[in-house]
């Protein structure tokens, strides 16, 4: 008699894993705009089953990107631990650009406010605080131009995000080159006056 509940639990776990796998692959290649019903179809499940495991799309997005978001937060912590703040700053810019080039949905997930997803929101805020502190340290060290602003992260994501659709398969290589160009322009010794920051919110559309 106890075999039936065990089987049900096993089926439920399999279905949840199947939905997450499909969502991760779909978000990576197509972004976050794919509907829940389409994700259900690709997973070979009914849409009701998808909603039973993930009551909202925000729930699914948060779970699908929990691992890369934690990876991003950890990478920022390592950058802050680097005794050379400029080297840490460069690593963050290079790796965020690389992650965005590989994963179409990554930048959209990292900038999307998911207030009901407390853990995801905490990781996002932790990453932003760490990036802000990294900027301050690199500027205090005289390595990063003094007028670099936190909102410039949105400019970087917008510019780098365009490579996904414009460069196709060459996007990763193009992203590395773009990051190299940008980092050279961010050096304090190369700085000349710029127009004021655009004050773009982090949740600006990033393709």
PDB file of C-alpha atoms in Angstrom:
ATOM      1  CA  UNK A   1       0.000   0.000   0.000  1.00  0.00           C
ATOM      2  CA  UNK A   2       2.709   2.630   0.742  1.00  0.00           C
ATOM      3  CA  UNK A   3       4.068   2.181  -2.796  1.00  0.00           C
ATOM      4  CA  UNK A   4       1.453   4.497  -4.375  1.00  0.00           C
ATOM      5  CA  UNK A   5       2.344   7.665  -2.382  1.00  0.00           C
ATOM      6  CA  UNK A   6       6.022   6.947  -3.036  1.00  0.00           C
ATOM      7  CA  UNK A   7       5.317   6.637  -6.759  1.00  0.00           C
ATOM      8  CA  UNK A   8       3.364   9.899  -6.709  1.00  0.00           C
ATOM      9  CA  UNK A   9       6.223  11.679  -4.982  1.00  0.00           C
ATOM     10  CA  UNK A  10       8.685  10.252  -7.506  1.00  0.00           C
ATOM     11  CA  UNK A  11       6.504  11.357 -10.444  1.00  0.00           C
ATOM     12  CA  UNK A  12       6.105  14.827  -8.966  1.00  0.00           C
ATOM     13  CA  UNK A  13       9.847  15.186  -8.475  1.00  0.00           C
ATOM     14  CA  UNK A  14      10.457  14.013 -12.044  1.00  0.00           C
ATOM     15  CA  UNK A  15       7.909  16.480 -13.427  1.00  0.00           C
ATOM     16  CA  UNK A  16       9.417  19.360 -11.476  1.00  0.00           C
ATOM     17  CA  UNK A  17      12.908  18.488 -12.679  1.00  0.00           C
ATOM     18  CA  UNK A  18      11.625  18.200 -16.258  1.00  0.00           C
ATOM     19  CA  UNK A  19       9.975  21.636 -16.117  1.00  0.00           C
ATOM     20  CA  UNK A  20      13.102  23.217 -14.670  1.00  0.00           C
ATOM     21  CA  UNK A  21      15.340  21.598 -17.271  1.00  0.00           C
ATOM     22  CA  UNK A  22      13.156  22.830 -20.133  1.00  0.00           C
ATOM     23  CA  UNK A  23      12.883  26.303 -18.606  1.00  0.00           C
ATOM     24  CA  UNK A  24      16.652  26.626 -18.134  1.00  0.00           C
ATOM     25  CA  UNK A  25      17.388  25.597 -21.724  1.00  0.00           C
ATOM     26  CA  UNK A  26      14.608  27.765 -23.147  1.00  0.00           C
ATOM     27  CA  UNK A  27      15.470  30.860 -21.129  1.00  0.00           C
ATOM     28  CA  UNK A  28      19.125  30.437 -22.074  1.00  0.00           C
ATOM     29  CA  UNK A  29      18.470  30.400 -25.813  1.00  0.00           C
ATOM     30  CA  UNK A  30      15.277  32.476 -26.132  1.00  0.00           C
ATOM     31  CA  UNK A  31      15.052  34.727 -23.088  1.00  0.00           C
ATOM     32  CA  UNK A  32      12.240  35.049 -20.578  1.00  0.00           C
ATOM     33  CA  UNK A  33       9.318  35.850 -22.882  1.00  0.00           C
ATOM     34  CA  UNK A  34       8.313  32.233 -23.547  1.00  0.00           C
ATOM     35  CA  UNK A  35       4.898  31.549 -22.011  1.00  0.00           C
ATOM     36  CA  UNK A  36       4.175  29.026 -19.294  1.00  0.00           C
ATOM     37  CA  UNK A  37       1.872  27.119 -21.641  1.00  0.00           C
ATOM     38  CA  UNK A  38       4.658  26.824 -24.221  1.00  0.00           C
ATOM     39  CA  UNK A  39       7.100  25.645 -21.569  1.00  0.00           C
ATOM     40  CA  UNK A  40       4.542  23.046 -20.479  1.00  0.00           C
ATOM     41  CA  UNK A  41       4.160  21.854 -24.082  1.00  0.00           C
ATOM     42  CA  UNK A  42       7.918  21.491 -24.507  1.00  0.00           C
ATOM     43  CA  UNK A  43       8.150  19.593 -21.226  1.00  0.00           C
ATOM     44  CA  UNK A  44       5.402  17.226 -22.382  1.00  0.00           C
ATOM     45  CA  UNK A  45       3.194  18.173 -19.431  1.00  0.00           C
ATOM     46  CA  UNK A  46      -0.091  19.924 -18.854  1.00  0.00           C
ATOM     47  CA  UNK A  47       0.049  23.598 -17.968  1.00  0.00           C
ATOM     48  CA  UNK A  48      -1.794  22.821 -14.727  1.00  0.00           C
ATOM     49  CA  UNK A  49       1.118  20.592 -13.707  1.00  0.00           C
ATOM     50  CA  UNK A  50       3.557  23.425 -14.339  1.00  0.00           C
ATOM     51  CA  UNK A  51       1.508  25.831 -12.231  1.00  0.00           C
ATOM     52  CA  UNK A  52       1.202  23.238  -9.485  1.00  0.00           C
ATOM     53  CA  UNK A  53       4.991  23.264  -9.093  1.00  0.00           C
ATOM     54  CA  UNK A  54       5.519  26.926  -9.953  1.00  0.00           C
ATOM     55  CA  UNK A  55       2.417  29.024  -9.115  1.00  0.00           C
ATOM     56  CA  UNK A  56       3.801  32.060 -10.986  1.00  0.00           C
ATOM     57  CA  UNK A  57       6.303  32.588 -13.754  1.00  0.00           C
ATOM     58  CA  UNK A  58       8.427  34.532 -11.272  1.00  0.00           C
ATOM     59  CA  UNK A  59       8.715  31.328  -9.204  1.00  0.00           C
ATOM     60  CA  UNK A  60       9.989  29.456 -12.246  1.00  0.00           C
ATOM     61  CA  UNK A  61      12.415  32.210 -13.257  1.00  0.00           C
ATOM     62  CA  UNK A  62      13.807  32.418  -9.730  1.00  0.00           C
ATOM     63  CA  UNK A  63      14.405  28.662  -9.515  1.00  0.00           C
ATOM     64  CA  UNK A  64      15.793  28.431 -13.045  1.00  0.00           C
ATOM     65  CA  UNK A  65      18.393  31.112 -12.330  1.00  0.00           C
ATOM     66  CA  UNK A  66      19.090  30.384  -8.658  1.00  0.00           C
ATOM     67  CA  UNK A  67      22.385  28.656  -9.436  1.00  0.00           C
ATOM     68  CA  UNK A  68      23.869  31.287 -11.819  1.00  0.00           C
ATOM     69  CA  UNK A  69      22.643  34.047  -9.498  1.00  0.00           C
ATOM     70  CA  UNK A  70      24.428  32.438  -6.554  1.00  0.00           C
ATOM     71  CA  UNK A  71      27.487  31.968  -8.788  1.00  0.00           C
ATOM     72  CA  UNK A  72      27.405  35.660  -9.668  1.00  0.00           C
ATOM     73  CA  UNK A  73      27.119  36.692  -6.006  1.00  0.00           C
ATOM     74  CA  UNK A  74      29.996  34.371  -5.106  1.00  0.00           C
ATOM     75  CA  UNK A  75      32.125  35.770  -7.921  1.00  0.00           C
ATOM     76  CA  UNK A  76      31.573  39.282  -6.566  1.00  0.00           C
ATOM     77  CA  UNK A  77      32.568  38.179  -3.064  1.00  0.00           C
ATOM     78  CA  UNK A  78      35.791  36.735  -4.506  1.00  0.00           C
ATOM     79  CA  UNK A  79      36.431  39.989  -6.385  1.00  0.00           C
ATOM     80  CA  UNK A  80      36.056  41.931  -3.138  1.00  0.00           C
ATOM     81  CA  UNK A  81      38.525  39.573  -1.458  1.00  0.00           C
ATOM     82  CA  UNK A  82      41.133  40.300  -4.158  1.00  0.00           C
ATOM     83  CA  UNK A  83      43.791  42.674  -2.746  1.00  0.00           C
ATOM     84  CA  UNK A  84      43.864  44.389  -6.161  1.00  0.00           C
ATOM     85  CA  UNK A  85      40.440  46.073  -6.559  1.00  0.00           C
ATOM     86  CA  UNK A  86      41.036  46.884 -10.237  1.00  0.00           C
ATOM     87  CA  UNK A  87      41.751  43.239 -11.013  1.00  0.00           C
ATOM     88  CA  UNK A  88      38.613  42.255  -9.123  1.00  0.00           C
ATOM     89  CA  UNK A  89      36.568  44.863 -11.005  1.00  0.00           C
ATOM     90  CA  UNK A  90      37.876  43.641 -14.367  1.00  0.00           C
ATOM     91  CA  UNK A  91      37.039  40.060 -13.508  1.00  0.00           C
ATOM     92  CA  UNK A  92      33.450  40.997 -12.657  1.00  0.00           C
ATOM     93  CA  UNK A  93      32.909  42.923 -15.893  1.00  0.00           C
ATOM     94  CA  UNK A  94      34.462  40.148 -17.987  1.00  0.00           C
ATOM     95  CA  UNK A  95      32.514  37.342 -16.317  1.00  0.00           C
ATOM     96  CA  UNK A  96      29.148  39.143 -16.283  1.00  0.00           C
ATOM     97  CA  UNK A  97      29.539  39.925 -19.987  1.00  0.00           C
ATOM     98  CA  UNK A  98      30.524  36.311 -20.699  1.00  0.00           C
ATOM     99  CA  UNK A  99      27.562  34.928 -18.751  1.00  0.00           C
ATOM    100  CA  UNK A 100      25.204  37.281 -20.590  1.00  0.00           C
ATOM    101  CA  UNK A 101      26.633  36.269 -23.979  1.00  0.00           C
ATOM    102  CA  UNK A 102      26.182  32.577 -23.148  1.00  0.00           C
ATOM    103  CA  UNK A 103      22.742  32.843 -21.597  1.00  0.00           C
ATOM    104  CA  UNK A 104      20.102  35.033 -23.254  1.00  0.00           C
ATOM    105  CA  UNK A 105      17.895  35.073 -20.161  1.00  0.00           C
ATOM    106  CA  UNK A 106      20.637  35.740 -17.615  1.00  0.00           C
ATOM    107  CA  UNK A 107      20.765  39.520 -17.821  1.00  0.00           C
ATOM    108  CA  UNK A 108      16.968  39.744 -17.865  1.00  0.00           C
ATOM    109  CA  UNK A 109      16.789  37.584 -14.740  1.00  0.00           C
ATOM    110  CA  UNK A 110      19.498  39.454 -12.865  1.00  0.00           C
ATOM    111  CA  UNK A 111      17.841  42.824 -13.433  1.00  0.00           C
ATOM    112  CA  UNK A 112      14.244  41.698 -13.005  1.00  0.00           C
ATOM    113  CA  UNK A 113      12.669  42.606  -9.688  1.00  0.00           C
ATOM    114  CA  UNK A 114      11.053  39.499  -8.194  1.00  0.00           C
ATOM    115  CA  UNK A 115       9.887  40.917  -4.859  1.00  0.00           C
ATOM    116  CA  UNK A 116       7.903  37.823  -3.926  1.00  0.00           C
ATOM    117  CA  UNK A 117      11.032  35.702  -4.359  1.00  0.00           C
ATOM    118  CA  UNK A 118      12.813  36.697  -1.177  1.00  0.00           C
ATOM    119  CA  UNK A 119      15.956  34.580  -1.573  1.00  0.00           C
ATOM    120  CA  UNK A 120      16.450  35.591  -5.201  1.00  0.00           C
ATOM    121  CA  UNK A 121      15.915  39.253  -4.336  1.00  0.00           C
ATOM    122  CA  UNK A 122      18.421  38.941  -1.487  1.00  0.00           C
ATOM    123  CA  UNK A 123      21.068  37.497  -3.822  1.00  0.00           C
ATOM    124  CA  UNK A 124      20.382  40.229  -6.376  1.00  0.00           C
ATOM    125  CA  UNK A 125      20.671  42.984  -3.760  1.00  0.00           C
ATOM    126  CA  UNK A 126      23.785  41.373  -2.286  1.00  0.00           C
ATOM    127  CA  UNK A 127      25.396  41.344  -5.726  1.00  0.00           C
ATOM    128  CA  UNK A 128      24.520  44.991  -6.350  1.00  0.00           C
ATOM    129  CA  UNK A 129      25.907  46.058  -2.955  1.00  0.00           C
ATOM    130  CA  UNK A 130      29.105  44.124  -3.607  1.00  0.00           C
ATOM    131  CA  UNK A 131      29.485  45.701  -7.047  1.00  0.00           C
ATOM    132  CA  UNK A 132      28.963  49.176  -5.555  1.00  0.00           C
ATOM    133  CA  UNK A 133      31.649  48.510  -2.946  1.00  0.00           C
ATOM    134  CA  UNK A 134      34.004  47.156  -5.617  1.00  0.00           C
ATOM    135  CA  UNK A 135      33.556  50.374  -7.611  1.00  0.00           C
ATOM    136  CA  UNK A 136      34.384  52.457  -4.542  1.00  0.00           C
ATOM    137  CA  UNK A 137      37.540  50.477  -3.788  1.00  0.00           C
ATOM    138  CA  UNK A 138      38.789  50.600  -7.384  1.00  0.00           C
ATOM    139  CA  UNK A 139      38.195  54.347  -7.477  1.00  0.00           C
ATOM    140  CA  UNK A 140      39.881  54.882  -4.114  1.00  0.00           C
ATOM    141  CA  UNK A 141      42.886  52.967  -5.455  1.00  0.00           C
ATOM    142  CA  UNK A 142      43.084  55.431  -8.359  1.00  0.00           C
ATOM    143  CA  UNK A 143      42.537  52.679 -10.937  1.00  0.00           C
ATOM    144  CA  UNK A 144      38.908  53.180 -11.962  1.00  0.00           C
ATOM    145  CA  UNK A 145      37.802  56.498 -13.410  1.00  0.00           C
ATOM    146  CA  UNK A 146      36.142  58.643 -10.760  1.00  0.00           C
ATOM    147  CA  UNK A 147      32.967  59.241 -12.776  1.00  0.00           C
ATOM    148  CA  UNK A 148      32.096  55.553 -13.224  1.00  0.00           C
ATOM    149  CA  UNK A 149      28.598  55.119 -11.751  1.00  0.00           C
ATOM    150  CA  UNK A 150      26.640  52.066 -10.646  1.00  0.00           C
ATOM    151  CA  UNK A 151      24.069  52.872 -13.348  1.00  0.00           C
ATOM    152  CA  UNK A 152      26.815  52.307 -15.935  1.00  0.00           C
ATOM    153  CA  UNK A 153      26.261  48.598 -15.336  1.00  0.00           C
ATOM    154  CA  UNK A 154      23.001  48.987 -17.260  1.00  0.00           C
ATOM    155  CA  UNK A 155      24.901  50.567 -20.163  1.00  0.00           C
ATOM    156  CA  UNK A 156      27.296  47.621 -20.174  1.00  0.00           C
ATOM    157  CA  UNK A 157      24.450  45.105 -20.139  1.00  0.00           C
ATOM    158  CA  UNK A 158      22.584  46.950 -22.901  1.00  0.00           C
ATOM    159  CA  UNK A 159      25.649  47.113 -25.141  1.00  0.00           C
ATOM    160  CA  UNK A 160      26.713  43.539 -24.466  1.00  0.00           C
ATOM    161  CA  UNK A 161      23.157  42.204 -24.736  1.00  0.00           C
ATOM    162  CA  UNK A 162      22.856  43.470 -28.300  1.00  0.00           C
ATOM    163  CA  UNK A 163      25.613  41.089 -29.367  1.00  0.00           C
ATOM    164  CA  UNK A 164      23.379  38.085 -28.742  1.00  0.00           C
ATOM    165  CA  UNK A 165      21.070  38.966 -31.632  1.00  0.00           C
ATOM    166  CA  UNK A 166      23.578  40.850 -33.774  1.00  0.00           C
ATOM    167  CA  UNK A 167      26.639  38.611 -33.616  1.00  0.00           C
ATOM    168  CA  UNK A 168      24.991  35.182 -33.507  1.00  0.00           C
ATOM    169  CA  UNK A 169      27.462  32.369 -32.886  1.00  0.00           C
ATOM    170  CA  UNK A 170      30.290  34.909 -32.630  1.00  0.00           C
ATOM    171  CA  UNK A 171      28.636  36.574 -29.609  1.00  0.00           C
ATOM    172  CA  UNK A 172      31.002  35.091 -26.961  1.00  0.00           C
ATOM    173  CA  UNK A 173      34.119  36.237 -28.857  1.00  0.00           C
ATOM    174  CA  UNK A 174      32.555  39.622 -29.608  1.00  0.00           C
ATOM    175  CA  UNK A 175      31.592  39.980 -25.958  1.00  0.00           C
ATOM    176  CA  UNK A 176      35.161  39.353 -24.793  1.00  0.00           C
ATOM    177  CA  UNK A 177      36.442  42.010 -27.199  1.00  0.00           C
ATOM    178  CA  UNK A 178      33.765  44.502 -26.135  1.00  0.00           C
ATOM    179  CA  UNK A 179      34.626  43.932 -22.466  1.00  0.00           C
ATOM    180  CA  UNK A 180      38.284  44.571 -23.300  1.00  0.00           C
ATOM    181  CA  UNK A 181      37.446  47.840 -25.043  1.00  0.00           C
ATOM    182  CA  UNK A 182      35.231  48.958 -22.170  1.00  0.00           C
ATOM    183  CA  UNK A 183      37.758  48.122 -19.476  1.00  0.00           C
ATOM    184  CA  UNK A 184      40.436  50.166 -21.244  1.00  0.00           C
ATOM    185  CA  UNK A 185      38.061  53.135 -21.294  1.00  0.00           C
ATOM    186  CA  UNK A 186      37.322  52.676 -17.583  1.00  0.00           C
ATOM    187  CA  UNK A 187      40.961  53.149 -16.536  1.00  0.00           C
ATOM    188  CA  UNK A 188      41.490  56.314 -14.527  1.00  0.00           C
ATOM    189  CA  UNK A 189      44.642  57.356 -16.406  1.00  0.00           C
ATOM    190  CA  UNK A 190      42.751  57.330 -19.716  1.00  0.00           C
ATOM    191  CA  UNK A 191      39.796  59.299 -18.380  1.00  0.00           C
ATOM    192  CA  UNK A 192      38.592  62.504 -19.993  1.00  0.00           C
ATOM    193  CA  UNK A 193      35.323  64.274 -19.093  1.00  0.00           C
ATOM    194  CA  UNK A 194      32.143  62.450 -20.127  1.00  0.00           C
ATOM    195  CA  UNK A 195      28.481  63.470 -20.318  1.00  0.00           C
ATOM    196  CA  UNK A 196      26.727  62.853 -16.964  1.00  0.00           C
ATOM    197  CA  UNK A 197      25.502  59.328 -16.139  1.00  0.00           C
ATOM    198  CA  UNK A 198      22.234  58.313 -17.748  1.00  0.00           C
ATOM    199  CA  UNK A 199      20.893  57.140 -14.353  1.00  0.00           C
ATOM    200  CA  UNK A 200      19.403  54.063 -15.960  1.00  0.00           C
ATOM    201  CA  UNK A 201      17.604  51.794 -13.503  1.00  0.00           C
ATOM    202  CA  UNK A 202      19.034  48.310 -13.217  1.00  0.00           C
ATOM    203  CA  UNK A 203      15.740  46.874 -14.485  1.00  0.00           C
ATOM    204  CA  UNK A 204      16.007  48.682 -17.833  1.00  0.00           C
ATOM    205  CA  UNK A 205      15.270  46.395 -20.771  1.00  0.00           C
ATOM    206  CA  UNK A 206      18.449  44.479 -21.609  1.00  0.00           C
ATOM    207  CA  UNK A 207      17.202  42.448 -24.563  1.00  0.00           C
TER     208      UNK A 207
END
